[in-house]
Amino acid sequence: MSKEMVKEEAPSSSGVVSEENRPFGSLRSVQWRINLGILPSSSSSSSSIDDLRRVTADSRRRYAGLRRRLLVDPHVPKDGGSSSPDLVMDNPLSQNPDSTWGRFFRNAELEKMVDQDLSRLYPEHGSYFQTPGCQGMLRRILLLWCLGHPECGYRQGMHELLAPLLYVLHVDVERLSEVRKLYEDHFIDKFDGLSFEENDVTYNFDFKKFLDSMEDEIGSHSNSKKVKSLDELDPEIQTIVLLSDAYGAEGELGIVLSEKFMEHDAYCMFDALMSGAHGAVAMADFFSPSPAAESHSSLPPIIEASAALYHLLSIVDSSLHSHLVELGVEPQYFALRWLRVLFGREFSLQDLLVVWDEIFTADNSQLHRDSEDDESSSFKILNSHRGALISAVAVSMILYLRSSLLATENATSCLQRLLNFPENINLKKIIVKAKSLQILALDSNVSSLSSTFGGAYNCSKSAVVRGHSLSSDSVSPKTPLSLVPDSYWEEKWRVLHKEEELRQNSVGKQTPSGKKRWSEKVKLSLSRTESDPSPARAENCKKGHRSSIRRSLLEDLSQQLGLEEDAEKGGCLGASNSEDDHCIEVLVEGDNCTNKESICAAEERCESGSGTVVSDENSSIFSEPASPGSGTNDHENDTEKSSVASNLFIDENDDHQQSNLEDSPLPVSLPPEDVPLNSLHENESSGKMVSAMKERRHLSGRFQWFWKFGRNNVGEETSDKGGTNEAAKSPNHDCKRNTADSLTAGASRNSSSTSKGDAVDQNVMGTLKNIGQSMLEHIQVIESVFQQDRGQVGSLDNFSKNILVGKGQVTAMTALKELRKISNLLSEM
Amino acid sequence: MVLVLAIGDLHIPHRAPDLPPKFKSMLVPGKIQHIICTGNLCVKEVHDYFKSLCPDLHVTRGEFDEDSRYPENKTLTIGQFKLGICHGHQVIPWGDLDSLAMLQRQLDVDILVTGHTHQFKAYKHEGGVVINPGSATGAYSSFTYDVNPSFVLMDIDGLRVVVYVYELIDGEVKVDKIDFKKTATTRSAQ
């Protein structure tokens, strides 16, 4: 056994594990045996050294018995050669499965498999691990364990779990021999308290030489001073001595640190680790391909555990989580190796020992969940402290690589980063973070995870990743923003820049329905939870900063809609640039959004603050978008959109995300009513909601306007238009009034936005000018539409409708004039 | 622990169509490390079949073998033992122990495997072992029709060799076992 192994540098974070509950701190093998449940812990029932020895001896006896039973030597007759064996059965070519030869050949095959892995075990520490003695022990242990657990068989990775266990035993034995050298005197066999040396004479007293030895005594005195009594020694050394006293309890078999019984001890440790020692986390589960019997999900345990990992990650850092999910990086790609070998392949051996110190210190007993959570699918791995710590370590490792993971846009390179964990790491940091995450992990393992779990698992399978993650996120609790690291916003910015290119490409694509694409795009942005509005933010930021780009994008959009007035649309969007910041914050509250919101958000983006066009036509469009010809649907859409719009705008002004939720039901009831609008309109002081309402109207109007134009130019039925005209007629009046007010409100908001930041100021100015221009354009558009309307009045069925239309047009014209004035003002700014 | 199959005198297709099915079911690839064939296979197909059981195949030439490239004698070393192979029709009188002993001394082997008589024999003498696996198909020999199909499996383990004899008697496979131990002292050449 080489000594170099022992003298390797101590890991950087040796002091992480607290010392008070580690009486055998320096003797890892003993400590781990206690943690794994093989040896009684010192806290329980005042176990003494003797108890430790007895338990050790028992476990070793068990192993020896197992070995005798299972390791088959076909040459040795089974019953000690009593009766002549039935040769027909017991010959080498026998096909009989019970024959010793049959078992022998099966064992030989198993051994071959094990050997394949062992030959590649820790080549960098080959001076120990590749020695035949060590290999032989590992082979036997693995063979016996697999024979004892035929349902598991041997899987690659088990050898990696076993190797460090054997290593710590070896290290401790080396330490023992060191101590032995230093404190030789205490290790000498003491039969009666007298130490016997290699002399023949028992009583070492030479009568003849008595006088001569007087002088020697002076020398021997100094020698004797070195020999302290046992009690005066370091407690650690004391323990070592007591543990290895050959005459203690159970004699030699009870020597806790013994080279002779290393194999036995390693087997016990391995068995305890694999079977979980009646705890929640059994490593053997991770190797089985079939779902566990009592698992709620029908997935293999390792997949479930990987999903638990991702679940924890989504709670802690949802941006990174969604980034990985989008790229299609499924957790089990890397978590399989991490979990199966308990990070054996990720850290160097010394670091790994530190990590395992932590993991084993964590208690593995199953945490009892209260009552109702039993039926739901809580993650099995998170059902114990140890399991939670394991998941937490994994998540902390992922977070350690955060910046490089977010930087890559490629699933392969992500996986490369994850699978090649860097060498020089601050292990202490990872462990500390893991401990903090452990608590979170334990708390998060509550009911109603099934939806998250199912959703998260399915979304990796479905093509529309974002849609699914959206639905799953809708159930998850609010993410605690406090867990976001300091560099979060810098990361966000970088991510946004990258997102923008992606988004531009995506927007340019043609889809059957432009609206659907909008909804998808917005869904994309809304699929992130509140802590990660990046794509939407990206979109809005970019729109703010480059209105021209937005216009071109919208031109694409409008092409699909068949619109001619692209410029207006662009202008319209440009007008909303001023509301960028608002939009951004608005989209922050993506939480309980659904598809409906997507439309609203698009709508909202189209227009905000620019008080241009609201007309009959707008309101008519209002009801069309979702399903032309279905009035009720349109109405619903309207309400939905408006609700979101209000939500969004409420958010934008304050960070009142709670109020967002409360307000959402309110606007739903409002659409058909004018009066509340007016009243709201006057209550500027109640402010946010009012503006929200107005903006909602405004928004819906704007959005309708878009669709309206699309419909018009593709020659859709005007009868629909007429019908819808009537339906939304009355609100229109107020809408027009509101637009003016909302414009001022928007202006005020604009001014408020200018105070928000220098970077925004210039944008705001530019956008204001754009607003003015777009307003003019919109006004022209509306006028043209009015003329069209007049032309189509005759086709309406209802005379009353005609009248209404006429009235509406008049009011619309007046409103338009006002808007013209305002736009002039704006363009002069 | 090395398993060596000693087999021969099949006389396929002239005197027998194929190995008995019970023997065939026992001979599966993967268990046997070497095959020693005394000769008289006689055709290439049998050779290929043996190759499929084990790639390490040693054949000596019998008088009816169609492949004339097989050698008359062959020696090989497995573990601590030296083995010699010869068909046996060259050794006259056929099956005579002393003559075979002469051949064994000539080849300087510990274990001599010969055939031709279609009778199973295993002698131990003068520190050496002479084994005759008999005929695996039970083909008639030059002097008798009463032949039981048989072959031999040797389990060489260090200085000990265990010889398992498989015989098909009345349709049943009978197995017998013989232990031989090689003395550690090396035999002098003279």
mmCIF file with all atom_site columns, N, CA and C in Angstrom, chain A residues 120-175:
data_model
loop_
_atom_site.group_PDB
_atom_site.id
_atom_site.type_symbol
_atom_site.label_atom_id
_atom_site.label_alt_id
_atom_site.label_comp_id
_atom_site.label_asym_id
_atom_site.label_entity_id
_atom_site.label_seq_id
_atom_site.pdbx_PDB_ins_code
_atom_site.Cartn_x
_atom_site.Cartn_y
_atom_site.Cartn_z
_atom_site.occupancy
_atom_site.B_iso_or_equiv
_atom_site.pdbx_formal_charge
_atom_site.auth_seq_id
_atom_site.auth_comp_id
_atom_site.auth_asym_id
_atom_site.auth_atom_id
_atom_site.pdbx_PDB_model_num
ATOM 1   N N  . ARG A 1 120 ? -10.511 0.461   -15.255 1.00 0.00 ? 120 ARG A N  1
ATOM 2   C CA . ARG A 1 120 ? -10.464 1.875   -15.604 1.00 0.00 ? 120 ARG A CA 1
ATOM 3   C C  . ARG A 1 120 ? -10.720 2.755   -14.396 1.00 0.00 ? 120 ARG A C  1
ATOM 4   N N  . LEU A 1 121 ? -10.589 2.196   -13.233 1.00 0.00 ? 121 LEU A N  1
ATOM 5   C CA . LEU A 1 121 ? -10.931 2.958   -12.044 1.00 0.00 ? 121 LEU A CA 1
ATOM 6   C C  . LEU A 1 121 ? -9.776  3.836   -11.616 1.00 0.00 ? 121 LEU A C  1
ATOM 7   N N  . TYR A 1 122 ? -10.070 5.102   -11.461 1.00 0.00 ? 122 TYR A N  1
ATOM 8   C CA . TYR A 1 122 ? -9.099  6.048   -10.909 1.00 0.00 ? 122 TYR A CA 1
ATOM 9   C C  . TYR A 1 122 ? -7.679  5.817   -11.438 1.00 0.00 ? 122 TYR A C  1
ATOM 10  N N  . PRO A 1 123 ? -7.499  5.925   -12.716 1.00 0.00 ? 123 PRO A N  1
ATOM 11  C CA . PRO A 1 123 ? -6.129  5.720   -13.207 1.00 0.00 ? 123 PRO A CA 1
ATOM 12  C C  . PRO A 1 123 ? -5.156  6.762   -12.669 1.00 0.00 ? 123 PRO A C  1
ATOM 13  N N  . GLU A 1 124 ? -5.715  7.937   -12.296 1.00 0.00 ? 124 GLU A N  1
ATOM 14  C CA . GLU A 1 124 ? -4.792  8.957   -11.795 1.00 0.00 ? 124 GLU A CA 1
ATOM 15  C C  . GLU A 1 124 ? -4.281  8.618   -10.395 1.00 0.00 ? 124 GLU A C  1
ATOM 16  N N  . HIS A 1 125 ? -4.992  7.756   -9.727  1.00 0.00 ? 125 HIS A N  1
ATOM 17  C CA . HIS A 1 125 ? -4.506  7.289   -8.429  1.00 0.00 ? 125 HIS A CA 1
ATOM 18  C C  . HIS A 1 125 ? -4.157  5.818   -8.537  1.00 0.00 ? 125 HIS A C  1
ATOM 19  N N  . GLY A 1 126 ? -3.622  5.478   -9.692  1.00 0.00 ? 126 GLY A N  1
ATOM 20  C CA . GLY A 1 126 ? -3.396  4.069   -9.954  1.00 0.00 ? 126 GLY A CA 1
ATOM 21  C C  . GLY A 1 126 ? -2.461  3.404   -8.975  1.00 0.00 ? 126 GLY A C  1
ATOM 22  N N  . SER A 1 127 ? -1.627  4.176   -8.310  1.00 0.00 ? 127 SER A N  1
ATOM 23  C CA . SER A 1 127 ? -0.666  3.551   -7.406  1.00 0.00 ? 127 SER A CA 1
ATOM 24  C C  . SER A 1 127 ? -1.375  2.815   -6.288  1.00 0.00 ? 127 SER A C  1
ATOM 25  N N  . TYR A 1 128 ? -2.568  3.196   -5.986  1.00 0.00 ? 128 TYR A N  1
ATOM 26  C CA . TYR A 1 128 ? -3.316  2.419   -5.009  1.00 0.00 ? 128 TYR A CA 1
ATOM 27  C C  . TYR A 1 128 ? -4.395  1.584   -5.670  1.00 0.00 ? 128 TYR A C  1
ATOM 28  N N  . PHE A 1 129 ? -5.179  2.242   -6.508  1.00 0.00 ? 129 PHE A N  1
ATOM 29  C CA . PHE A 1 129 ? -6.375  1.567   -6.993  1.00 0.00 ? 129 PHE A CA 1
ATOM 30  C C  . PHE A 1 129 ? -6.086  0.488   -8.010  1.00 0.00 ? 129 PHE A C  1
ATOM 31  N N  . GLN A 1 130 ? -4.954  0.565   -8.648  1.00 0.00 ? 130 GLN A N  1
ATOM 32  C CA . GLN A 1 130 ? -4.695  -0.436  -9.666  1.00 0.00 ? 130 GLN A CA 1
ATOM 33  C C  . GLN A 1 130 ? -3.810  -1.560  -9.156  1.00 0.00 ? 130 GLN A C  1
ATOM 34  N N  . THR A 1 131 ? -3.507  -1.525  -7.881  1.00 0.00 ? 131 THR A N  1
ATOM 35  C CA . THR A 1 131 ? -2.723  -2.644  -7.355  1.00 0.00 ? 131 THR A CA 1
ATOM 36  C C  . THR A 1 131 ? -3.607  -3.879  -7.310  1.00 0.00 ? 131 THR A C  1
ATOM 37  N N  . PRO A 1 132 ? -3.013  -5.033  -7.539  1.00 0.00 ? 132 PRO A N  1
ATOM 38  C CA . PRO A 1 132 ? -3.835  -6.252  -7.590  1.00 0.00 ? 132 PRO A CA 1
ATOM 39  C C  . PRO A 1 132 ? -4.582  -6.517  -6.293  1.00 0.00 ? 132 PRO A C  1
ATOM 40  N N  . GLY A 1 133 ? -3.949  -6.173  -5.173  1.00 0.00 ? 133 GLY A N  1
ATOM 41  C CA . GLY A 1 133 ? -4.631  -6.405  -3.906  1.00 0.00 ? 133 GLY A CA 1
ATOM 42  C C  . GLY A 1 133 ? -5.913  -5.621  -3.810  1.00 0.00 ? 133 GLY A C  1
ATOM 43  N N  . CYS A 1 134 ? -5.783  -4.349  -4.117  1.00 0.00 ? 134 CYS A N  1
ATOM 44  C CA . CYS A 1 134 ? -6.955  -3.486  -4.043  1.00 0.00 ? 134 CYS A CA 1
ATOM 45  C C  . CYS A 1 134 ? -7.992  -3.922  -5.064  1.00 0.00 ? 134 CYS A C  1
ATOM 46  N N  . GLN A 1 135 ? -7.528  -4.216  -6.281  1.00 0.00 ? 135 GLN A N  1
ATOM 47  C CA . GLN A 1 135 ? -8.471  -4.625  -7.317  1.00 0.00 ? 135 GLN A CA 1
ATOM 48  C C  . GLN A 1 135 ? -9.190  -5.899  -6.914  1.00 0.00 ? 135 GLN A C  1
ATOM 49  N N  . GLY A 1 136 ? -8.422  -6.804  -6.326  1.00 0.00 ? 136 GLY A N  1
ATOM 50  C CA . GLY A 1 136 ? -9.048  -8.044  -5.911  1.00 0.00 ? 136 GLY A CA 1
ATOM 51  C C  . GLY A 1 136 ? -10.141 -7.804  -4.893  1.00 0.00 ? 136 GLY A C  1
ATOM 52  N N  . MET A 1 137 ? -9.846  -6.924  -3.936  1.00 0.00 ? 137 MET A N  1
ATOM 53  C CA . MET A 1 137 ? -10.848 -6.644  -2.900  1.00 0.00 ? 137 MET A CA 1
ATOM 54  C C  . MET A 1 137 ? -12.077 -6.021  -3.514  1.00 0.00 ? 137 MET A C  1
ATOM 55  N N  . LEU A 1 138 ? -11.862 -5.035  -4.377  1.00 0.00 ? 138 LEU A N  1
ATOM 56  C CA . LEU A 1 138 ? -12.995 -4.376  -5.003  1.00 0.00 ? 138 LEU A CA 1
ATOM 57  C C  . LEU A 1 138 ? -13.821 -5.373  -5.786  1.00 0.00 ? 138 LEU A C  1
ATOM 58  N N  . ARG A 1 139 ? -13.121 -6.218  -6.503  1.00 0.00 ? 139 ARG A N  1
ATOM 59  C CA . ARG A 1 139 ? -13.831 -7.179  -7.336  1.00 0.00 ? 139 ARG A CA 1
ATOM 60  C C  . ARG A 1 139 ? -14.693 -8.092  -6.472  1.00 0.00 ? 139 ARG A C  1
ATOM 61  N N  . ARG A 1 140 ? -14.104 -8.580  -5.399  1.00 0.00 ? 140 ARG A N  1
ATOM 62  C CA . ARG A 1 140 ? -14.851 -9.517  -4.567  1.00 0.00 ? 140 ARG A CA 1
ATOM 63  C C  . ARG A 1 140 ? -16.045 -8.840  -3.942  1.00 0.00 ? 140 ARG A C  1
ATOM 64  N N  . ILE A 1 141 ? -15.813 -7.624  -3.456  1.00 0.00 ? 141 ILE A N  1
ATOM 65  C CA . ILE A 1 141 ? -16.912 -6.925  -2.804  1.00 0.00 ? 141 ILE A CA 1
ATOM 66  C C  . ILE A 1 141 ? -18.054 -6.714  -3.782  1.00 0.00 ? 141 ILE A C  1
ATOM 67  N N  . LEU A 1 142 ? -17.721 -6.220  -4.964  1.00 0.00 ? 142 LEU A N  1
ATOM 68  C CA . LEU A 1 142 ? -18.785 -5.949  -5.933  1.00 0.00 ? 142 LEU A CA 1
ATOM 69  C C  . LEU A 1 142 ? -19.484 -7.230  -6.339  1.00 0.00 ? 142 LEU A C  1
ATOM 70  N N  . LEU A 1 143 ? -18.692 -8.268  -6.537  1.00 0.00 ? 143 LEU A N  1
ATOM 71  C CA . LEU A 1 143 ? -19.274 -9.540  -6.927  1.00 0.00 ? 143 LEU A CA 1
ATOM 72  C C  . LEU A 1 143 ? -20.249 -10.041 -5.880  1.00 0.00 ? 143 LEU A C  1
ATOM 73  N N  . LEU A 1 144 ? -19.814 -9.999  -4.638  1.00 0.00 ? 144 LEU A N  1
ATOM 74  C CA . LEU A 1 144 ? -20.665 -10.509 -3.584  1.00 0.00 ? 144 LEU A CA 1
ATOM 75  C C  . LEU A 1 144 ? -21.909 -9.668  -3.423  1.00 0.00 ? 144 LEU A C  1
ATOM 76  N N  . TRP A 1 145 ? -21.758 -8.373  -3.567  1.00 0.00 ? 145 TRP A N  1
ATOM 77  C CA . TRP A 1 145 ? -22.952 -7.542  -3.426  1.00 0.00 ? 145 TRP A CA 1
ATOM 78  C C  . TRP A 1 145 ? -23.939 -7.828  -4.538  1.00 0.00 ? 145 TRP A C  1
ATOM 79  N N  . CYS A 1 146 ? -23.424 -7.986  -5.739  1.00 0.00 ? 146 CYS A N  1
ATOM 80  C CA . CYS A 1 146 ? -24.331 -8.245  -6.854  1.00 0.00 ? 146 CYS A CA 1
ATOM 81  C C  . CYS A 1 146 ? -24.953 -9.627  -6.747  1.00 0.00 ? 146 CYS A C  1
ATOM 82  N N  . LEU A 1 147 ? -24.214 -10.571 -6.240  1.00 0.00 ? 147 LEU A N  1
ATOM 83  C CA . LEU A 1 147 ? -24.806 -11.890 -6.054  1.00 0.00 ? 147 LEU A CA 1
ATOM 84  C C  . LEU A 1 147 ? -25.853 -11.848 -4.961  1.00 0.00 ? 147 LEU A C  1
ATOM 85  N N  . GLY A 1 148 ? -25.602 -11.018 -3.980  1.00 0.00 ? 148 GLY A N  1
ATOM 86  C CA . GLY A 1 148 ? -26.578 -10.900 -2.914  1.00 0.00 ? 148 GLY A CA 1
ATOM 87  C C  . GLY A 1 148 ? -27.804 -10.112 -3.319  1.00 0.00 ? 148 GLY A C  1
ATOM 88  N N  . HIS A 1 149 ? -27.664 -9.314  -4.347  1.00 0.00 ? 149 HIS A N  1
ATOM 89  C CA . HIS A 1 149 ? -28.800 -8.529  -4.826  1.00 0.00 ? 149 HIS A CA 1
ATOM 90  C C  . HIS A 1 149 ? -28.998 -8.808  -6.301  1.00 0.00 ? 149 HIS A C  1
ATOM 91  N N  . PRO A 1 150 ? -29.495 -9.967  -6.628  1.00 0.00 ? 150 PRO A N  1
ATOM 92  C CA . PRO A 1 150 ? -29.585 -10.329 -8.044  1.00 0.00 ? 150 PRO A CA 1
ATOM 93  C C  . PRO A 1 150 ? -30.534 -9.431  -8.823  1.00 0.00 ? 150 PRO A C  1
ATOM 94  N N  . GLU A 1 151 ? -31.450 -8.778  -8.117  1.00 0.00 ? 151 GLU A N  1
ATOM 95  C CA . GLU A 1 151 ? -32.389 -7.937  -8.874  1.00 0.00 ? 151 GLU A CA 1
ATOM 96  C C  . GLU A 1 151 ? -31.705 -6.692  -9.406  1.00 0.00 ? 151 GLU A C  1
ATOM 97  N N  . CYS A 1 152 ? -30.631 -6.294  -8.784  1.00 0.00 ? 152 CYS A N  1
ATOM 98  C CA . CYS A 1 152 ? -29.938 -5.111  -9.285  1.00 0.00 ? 152 CYS A CA 1
ATOM 99  C C  . CYS A 1 152 ? -28.883 -5.493  -10.305 1.00 0.00 ? 152 CYS A C  1
ATOM 100 N N  . GLY A 1 153 ? -28.181 -6.556  -10.025 1.00 0.00 ? 153 GLY A N  1
ATOM 101 C CA . GLY A 1 153 ? -27.083 -6.891  -10.908 1.00 0.00 ? 153 GLY A CA 1
ATOM 102 C C  . GLY A 1 153 ? -25.972 -5.878  -10.755 1.00 0.00 ? 153 GLY A C  1
ATOM 103 N N  . TYR A 1 154 ? -25.056 -5.950  -11.653 1.00 0.00 ? 154 TYR A N  1
ATOM 104 C CA . TYR A 1 154 ? -23.959 -4.998  -11.588 1.00 0.00 ? 154 TYR A CA 1
ATOM 105 C C  . TYR A 1 154 ? -24.182 -3.915  -12.628 1.00 0.00 ? 154 TYR A C  1
ATOM 106 N N  . ARG A 1 155 ? -24.051 -2.687  -12.186 1.00 0.00 ? 155 ARG A N  1
ATOM 107 C CA . ARG A 1 155 ? -24.176 -1.590  -13.134 1.00 0.00 ? 155 ARG A CA 1
ATOM 108 C C  . ARG A 1 155 ? -22.919 -0.761  -13.055 1.00 0.00 ? 155 ARG A C  1
ATOM 109 N N  . GLN A 1 156 ? -22.582 -0.201  -14.184 1.00 0.00 ? 156 GLN A N  1
ATOM 110 C CA . GLN A 1 156 ? -21.393 0.626   -14.207 1.00 0.00 ? 156 GLN A CA 1
ATOM 111 C C  . GLN A 1 156 ? -21.602 1.819   -13.293 1.00 0.00 ? 156 GLN A C  1
ATOM 112 N N  . GLY A 1 157 ? -20.640 2.078   -12.486 1.00 0.00 ? 157 GLY A N  1
ATOM 113 C CA . GLY A 1 157 ? -20.757 3.179   -11.546 1.00 0.00 ? 157 GLY A CA 1
ATOM 114 C C  . GLY A 1 157 ? -20.689 2.700   -10.110 1.00 0.00 ? 157 GLY A C  1
ATOM 115 N N  . MET A 1 158 ? -21.095 1.447   -9.912  1.00 0.00 ? 158 MET A N  1
ATOM 116 C CA . MET A 1 158 ? -21.045 0.945   -8.545  1.00 0.00 ? 158 MET A CA 1
ATOM 117 C C  . MET A 1 158 ? -19.600 0.903   -8.055  1.00 0.00 ? 158 MET A C  1
ATOM 118 N N  . HIS A 1 159 ? -18.701 0.627   -8.979  1.00 0.00 ? 159 HIS A N  1
ATOM 119 C CA . HIS A 1 159 ? -17.314 0.555   -8.549  1.00 0.00 ? 159 HIS A CA 1
ATOM 120 C C  . HIS A 1 159 ? -16.810 1.922   -8.108  1.00 0.00 ? 159 HIS A C  1
ATOM 121 N N  . GLU A 1 160 ? -17.354 2.961   -8.725  1.00 0.00 ? 160 GLU A N  1
ATOM 122 C CA . GLU A 1 160 ? -16.926 4.301   -8.332  1.00 0.00 ? 160 GLU A CA 1
ATOM 123 C C  . GLU A 1 160 ? -17.465 4.671   -6.962  1.00 0.00 ? 160 GLU A C  1
ATOM 124 N N  . LEU A 1 161 ? -18.590 4.113   -6.606  1.00 0.00 ? 161 LEU A N  1
ATOM 125 C CA . LEU A 1 161 ? -19.109 4.368   -5.264  1.00 0.00 ? 161 LEU A CA 1
ATOM 126 C C  . LEU A 1 161 ? -18.274 3.639   -4.220  1.00 0.00 ? 161 LEU A C  1
ATOM 127 N N  . LEU A 1 162 ? -17.827 2.474   -4.607  1.00 0.00 ? 162 LEU A N  1
ATOM 128 C CA . LEU A 1 162 ? -17.108 1.663   -3.634  1.00 0.00 ? 162 LEU A CA 1
ATOM 129 C C  . LEU A 1 162 ? -15.683 2.152   -3.419  1.00 0.00 ? 162 LEU A C  1
ATOM 130 N N  . ALA A 1 163 ? -15.066 2.638   -4.479  1.00 0.00 ? 163 ALA A N  1
ATOM 131 C CA . ALA A 1 163 ? -13.637 2.956   -4.387  1.00 0.00 ? 163 ALA A CA 1
ATOM 132 C C  . ALA A 1 163 ? -13.292 3.953   -3.282  1.00 0.00 ? 163 ALA A C  1
ATOM 133 N N  . PRO A 1 164 ? -14.011 5.078   -3.173  1.00 0.00 ? 164 PRO A N  1
ATOM 134 C CA . PRO A 1 164 ? -13.619 5.980   -2.091  1.00 0.00 ? 164 PRO A CA 1
ATOM 135 C C  . PRO A 1 164 ? -13.823 5.368   -0.705  1.00 0.00 ? 164 PRO A C  1
ATOM 136 N N  . LEU A 1 165 ? -14.799 4.481   -0.585  1.00 0.00 ? 165 LEU A N  1
ATOM 137 C CA . LEU A 1 165 ? -15.022 3.856   0.715   1.00 0.00 ? 165 LEU A CA 1
ATOM 138 C C  . LEU A 1 165 ? -13.809 3.032   1.120   1.00 0.00 ? 165 LEU A C  1
ATOM 139 N N  . LEU A 1 166 ? -13.325 2.281   0.153   1.00 0.00 ? 166 LEU A N  1
ATOM 140 C CA . LEU A 1 166 ? -12.139 1.491   0.451   1.00 0.00 ? 166 LEU A CA 1
ATOM 141 C C  . LEU A 1 166 ? -10.952 2.396   0.714   1.00 0.00 ? 166 LEU A C  1
ATOM 142 N N  . TYR A 1 167 ? -10.923 3.474   -0.002  1.00 0.00 ? 167 TYR A N  1
ATOM 143 C CA . TYR A 1 167 ? -9.796  4.383   0.141   1.00 0.00 ? 167 TYR A CA 1
ATOM 144 C C  . TYR A 1 167 ? -9.728  4.977   1.539   1.00 0.00 ? 167 TYR A C  1
ATOM 145 N N  . VAL A 1 168 ? -10.874 5.385   2.059   1.00 0.00 ? 168 VAL A N  1
ATOM 146 C CA . VAL A 1 168 ? -10.800 5.996   3.396   1.00 0.00 ? 168 VAL A CA 1
ATOM 147 C C  . VAL A 1 168 ? -10.387 4.962   4.431   1.00 0.00 ? 168 VAL A C  1
ATOM 148 N N  . LEU A 1 169 ? -10.811 3.732   4.213   1.00 0.00 ? 169 LEU A N  1
ATOM 149 C CA . LEU A 1 169 ? -10.370 2.688   5.125   1.00 0.00 ? 169 LEU A CA 1
ATOM 150 C C  . LEU A 1 169 ? -8.858  2.544   5.061   1.00 0.00 ? 169 LEU A C  1
ATOM 151 N N  . HIS A 1 170 ? -8.373  2.565   3.861   1.00 0.00 ? 170 HIS A N  1
ATOM 152 C CA . HIS A 1 170 ? -6.939  2.429   3.675   1.00 0.00 ? 170 HIS A CA 1
ATOM 153 C C  . HIS A 1 170 ? -6.210  3.585   4.330   1.00 0.00 ? 170 HIS A C  1
ATOM 154 N N  . VAL A 1 171 ? -6.735  4.781   4.141   1.00 0.00 ? 171 VAL A N  1
ATOM 155 C CA . VAL A 1 171 ? -6.085  5.954   4.735   1.00 0.00 ? 171 VAL A CA 1
ATOM 156 C C  . VAL A 1 171 ? -6.037  5.820   6.245   1.00 0.00 ? 171 VAL A C  1
ATOM 157 N N  . ASP A 1 172 ? -7.120  5.361   6.790   1.00 0.00 ? 172 ASP A N  1
ATOM 158 C CA . ASP A 1 172 ? -7.139  5.248   8.247   1.00 0.00 ? 172 ASP A CA 1
ATOM 159 C C  . ASP A 1 172 ? -6.183  4.180   8.734   1.00 0.00 ? 172 ASP A C  1
ATOM 160 N N  . VAL A 1 173 ? -6.079  3.135   7.977   1.00 0.00 ? 173 VAL A N  1
ATOM 161 C CA . VAL A 1 173 ? -5.134  2.098   8.394   1.00 0.00 ? 173 VAL A CA 1
ATOM 162 C C  . VAL A 1 173 ? -3.716  2.628   8.326   1.00 0.00 ? 173 VAL A C  1
ATOM 163 N N  . GLU A 1 174 ? -3.454  3.407   7.329   1.00 0.00 ? 174 GLU A N  1
ATOM 164 C CA . GLU A 1 174 ? -2.131  4.020   7.227   1.00 0.00 ? 174 GLU A CA 1
ATOM 165 C C  . GLU A 1 174 ? -1.883  4.922   8.418   1.00 0.00 ? 174 GLU A C  1
ATOM 166 N N  . ARG A 1 175 ? -2.918  5.671   8.755   1.00 0.00 ? 175 ARG A N  1
ATOM 167 C CA . ARG A 1 175 ? -2.773  6.570   9.897   1.00 0.00 ? 175 ARG A CA 1
ATOM 168 C C  . ARG A 1 175 ? -2.485  5.774   11.152  1.00 0.00 ? 175 ARG A C  1
#
